[in-house]
Amino acid sequence: MSYIQGILAAVPVQNKADYVALAKESWELFRDYGALSMLEAWEDNVPDGTLTSFPMAVKREPGEAVVFSQIRWRDKAAADACFAAMESDPRWQALGEMPFDGKRMIWGFFEPIFEGRA
C-alpha cells in the first residue's frame, strides 16, 4: 500500500516562481527514490482561523502564501530511504537554499485509510 507525506509551508509571494522551480527539481529526486506522485498547491482560499488554521499552523506573515504539498510513496521503506539519503546524496545539497522559511514548514507521514476516485 502507498504511503503519504503531507507538507505545509508559508512561501513569500514574490518567491512563487523559485518555489515552483525547486518543486520540479525536487520531484526528480523524489521520483528516483520511489515517489509515485507529487502535488504542489498554492493558496487560493485559505482563511485565517480563530483557534487553528492552515495560516496559523505555518505562522503565515503578510506577503506570504500557504502551500500544501503531498508526495505519494510506493511504500514506507521508499520514503524512509529517501529521507535517510538526504544527508549523503549530494544532489539534495545541489538544490540550494529553500525560497521560504523552512523552520515554519510542517510535515508528516500518513498511512492511507480510504481513497475515493472518480
PDB file of C-alpha atoms in Angstrom, residues 7-75:
ATOM      1  CA  ILE A   7       3.674  19.252   3.895  1.00  0.00           C
ATOM      2  CA  LEU A   8       2.556  22.811   4.681  1.00  0.00           C
ATOM      3  CA  ALA A   9       4.770  25.857   4.209  1.00  0.00           C
ATOM      4  CA  ALA A  10       4.475  29.639   4.100  1.00  0.00           C
ATOM      5  CA  VAL A  11       6.164  30.934   0.943  1.00  0.00           C
ATOM      6  CA  PRO A  12       6.765  34.613   0.134  1.00  0.00           C
ATOM      7  CA  VAL A  13       4.517  35.523  -2.793  1.00  0.00           C
ATOM      8  CA  GLN A  14       7.476  37.030  -4.666  1.00  0.00           C
ATOM      9  CA  ASN A  15       9.233  33.626  -4.446  1.00  0.00           C
ATOM     10  CA  LYS A  16       6.459  31.633  -6.158  1.00  0.00           C
ATOM     11  CA  ALA A  17       8.447  31.004  -9.366  1.00  0.00           C
ATOM     12  CA  ASP A  18      11.510  29.941  -7.345  1.00  0.00           C
ATOM     13  CA  TYR A  19       9.324  27.616  -5.283  1.00  0.00           C
ATOM     14  CA  VAL A  20       7.850  26.005  -8.401  1.00  0.00           C
ATOM     15  CA  ALA A  21      11.345  25.563  -9.864  1.00  0.00           C
ATOM     16  CA  LEU A  22      12.554  23.916  -6.639  1.00  0.00           C
ATOM     17  CA  ALA A  23       9.499  21.635  -6.598  1.00  0.00           C
ATOM     18  CA  LYS A  24      10.201  20.494 -10.164  1.00  0.00           C
ATOM     19  CA  GLU A  25      13.869  19.812  -9.372  1.00  0.00           C
ATOM     20  CA  SER A  26      12.974  18.029  -6.124  1.00  0.00           C
ATOM     21  CA  TRP A  27      10.450  15.840  -7.939  1.00  0.00           C
ATOM     22  CA  GLU A  28      13.270  14.319  -9.997  1.00  0.00           C
ATOM     23  CA  LEU A  29      14.991  13.190  -6.787  1.00  0.00           C
ATOM     24  CA  PHE A  30      11.834  12.055  -5.018  1.00  0.00           C
ATOM     25  CA  ARG A  31      10.924  10.013  -8.108  1.00  0.00           C
ATOM     26  CA  ASP A  32      14.383   8.415  -8.138  1.00  0.00           C
ATOM     27  CA  TYR A  33      13.760   7.248  -4.572  1.00  0.00           C
ATOM     28  CA  GLY A  34      10.362   5.745  -5.306  1.00  0.00           C
ATOM     29  CA  ALA A  35       7.811   8.554  -5.123  1.00  0.00           C
ATOM     30  CA  LEU A  36       4.788   7.797  -7.291  1.00  0.00           C
ATOM     31  CA  SER A  37       3.413  11.335  -7.473  1.00  0.00           C
ATOM     32  CA  MET A  38       3.870  14.802  -6.071  1.00  0.00           C
ATOM     33  CA  LEU A  39       1.348  17.628  -5.773  1.00  0.00           C
ATOM     34  CA  GLU A  40       2.120  21.275  -5.008  1.00  0.00           C
ATOM     35  CA  ALA A  41      -0.869  23.560  -4.384  1.00  0.00           C
ATOM     36  CA  TRP A  42      -0.686  27.353  -3.934  1.00  0.00           C
ATOM     37  CA  GLU A  43      -3.094  29.093  -1.547  1.00  0.00           C
ATOM     38  CA  ASP A  44      -6.353  30.224  -3.144  1.00  0.00           C
ATOM     39  CA  ASN A  45      -8.992  30.334  -0.396  1.00  0.00           C
ATOM     40  CA  VAL A  46      -7.237  29.715   2.921  1.00  0.00           C
ATOM     41  CA  PRO A  47      -8.994  31.669   5.678  1.00  0.00           C
ATOM     42  CA  ASP A  48      -7.489  32.658   8.995  1.00  0.00           C
ATOM     43  CA  GLY A  49      -8.939  30.784  11.929  1.00  0.00           C
ATOM     44  CA  THR A  50      -9.674  31.784  15.493  1.00  0.00           C
ATOM     45  CA  LEU A  51      -8.348  28.645  17.169  1.00  0.00           C
ATOM     46  CA  THR A  52      -6.435  26.874  14.409  1.00  0.00           C
ATOM     47  CA  SER A  53      -5.990  27.125  10.649  1.00  0.00           C
ATOM     48  CA  PHE A  54      -3.513  26.498   7.860  1.00  0.00           C
ATOM     49  CA  PRO A  55      -2.132  30.072   8.120  1.00  0.00           C
ATOM     50  CA  MET A  56      -1.731  29.736  11.888  1.00  0.00           C
ATOM     51  CA  ALA A  57      -0.025  26.354  11.546  1.00  0.00           C
ATOM     52  CA  VAL A  58       2.806  27.845   9.470  1.00  0.00           C
ATOM     53  CA  LYS A  59       2.699  31.307  11.073  1.00  0.00           C
ATOM     54  CA  ARG A  60       1.957  32.924   7.729  1.00  0.00           C
ATOM     55  CA  GLU A  61       3.160  36.518   7.588  1.00  0.00           C
ATOM     56  CA  PRO A  62       1.941  39.360   5.342  1.00  0.00           C
ATOM     57  CA  GLY A  63       3.128  38.808   1.786  1.00  0.00           C
ATOM     58  CA  GLU A  64       3.224  35.016   2.161  1.00  0.00           C
ATOM     59  CA  ALA A  65       1.019  32.255   0.784  1.00  0.00           C
ATOM     60  CA  VAL A  66       0.307  28.851   2.282  1.00  0.00           C
ATOM     61  CA  VAL A  67       1.467  25.957   0.112  1.00  0.00           C
ATOM     62  CA  PHE A  68       0.041  22.466   0.576  1.00  0.00           C
ATOM     63  CA  SER A  69       2.122  19.586  -0.758  1.00  0.00           C
ATOM     64  CA  GLN A  70       1.629  15.856  -0.982  1.00  0.00           C
ATOM     65  CA  ILE A  71       4.045  13.139  -2.001  1.00  0.00           C
ATOM     66  CA  ARG A  72       2.711   9.644  -2.607  1.00  0.00           C
ATOM     67  CA  TRP A  73       5.352   6.982  -1.985  1.00  0.00           C
ATOM     68  CA  ARG A  74       5.146   3.394  -3.183  1.00  0.00           C
ATOM     69  CA  ASP A  75       5.670   2.346   0.453  1.00  0.00           C
TER      70      ASP A  75
END
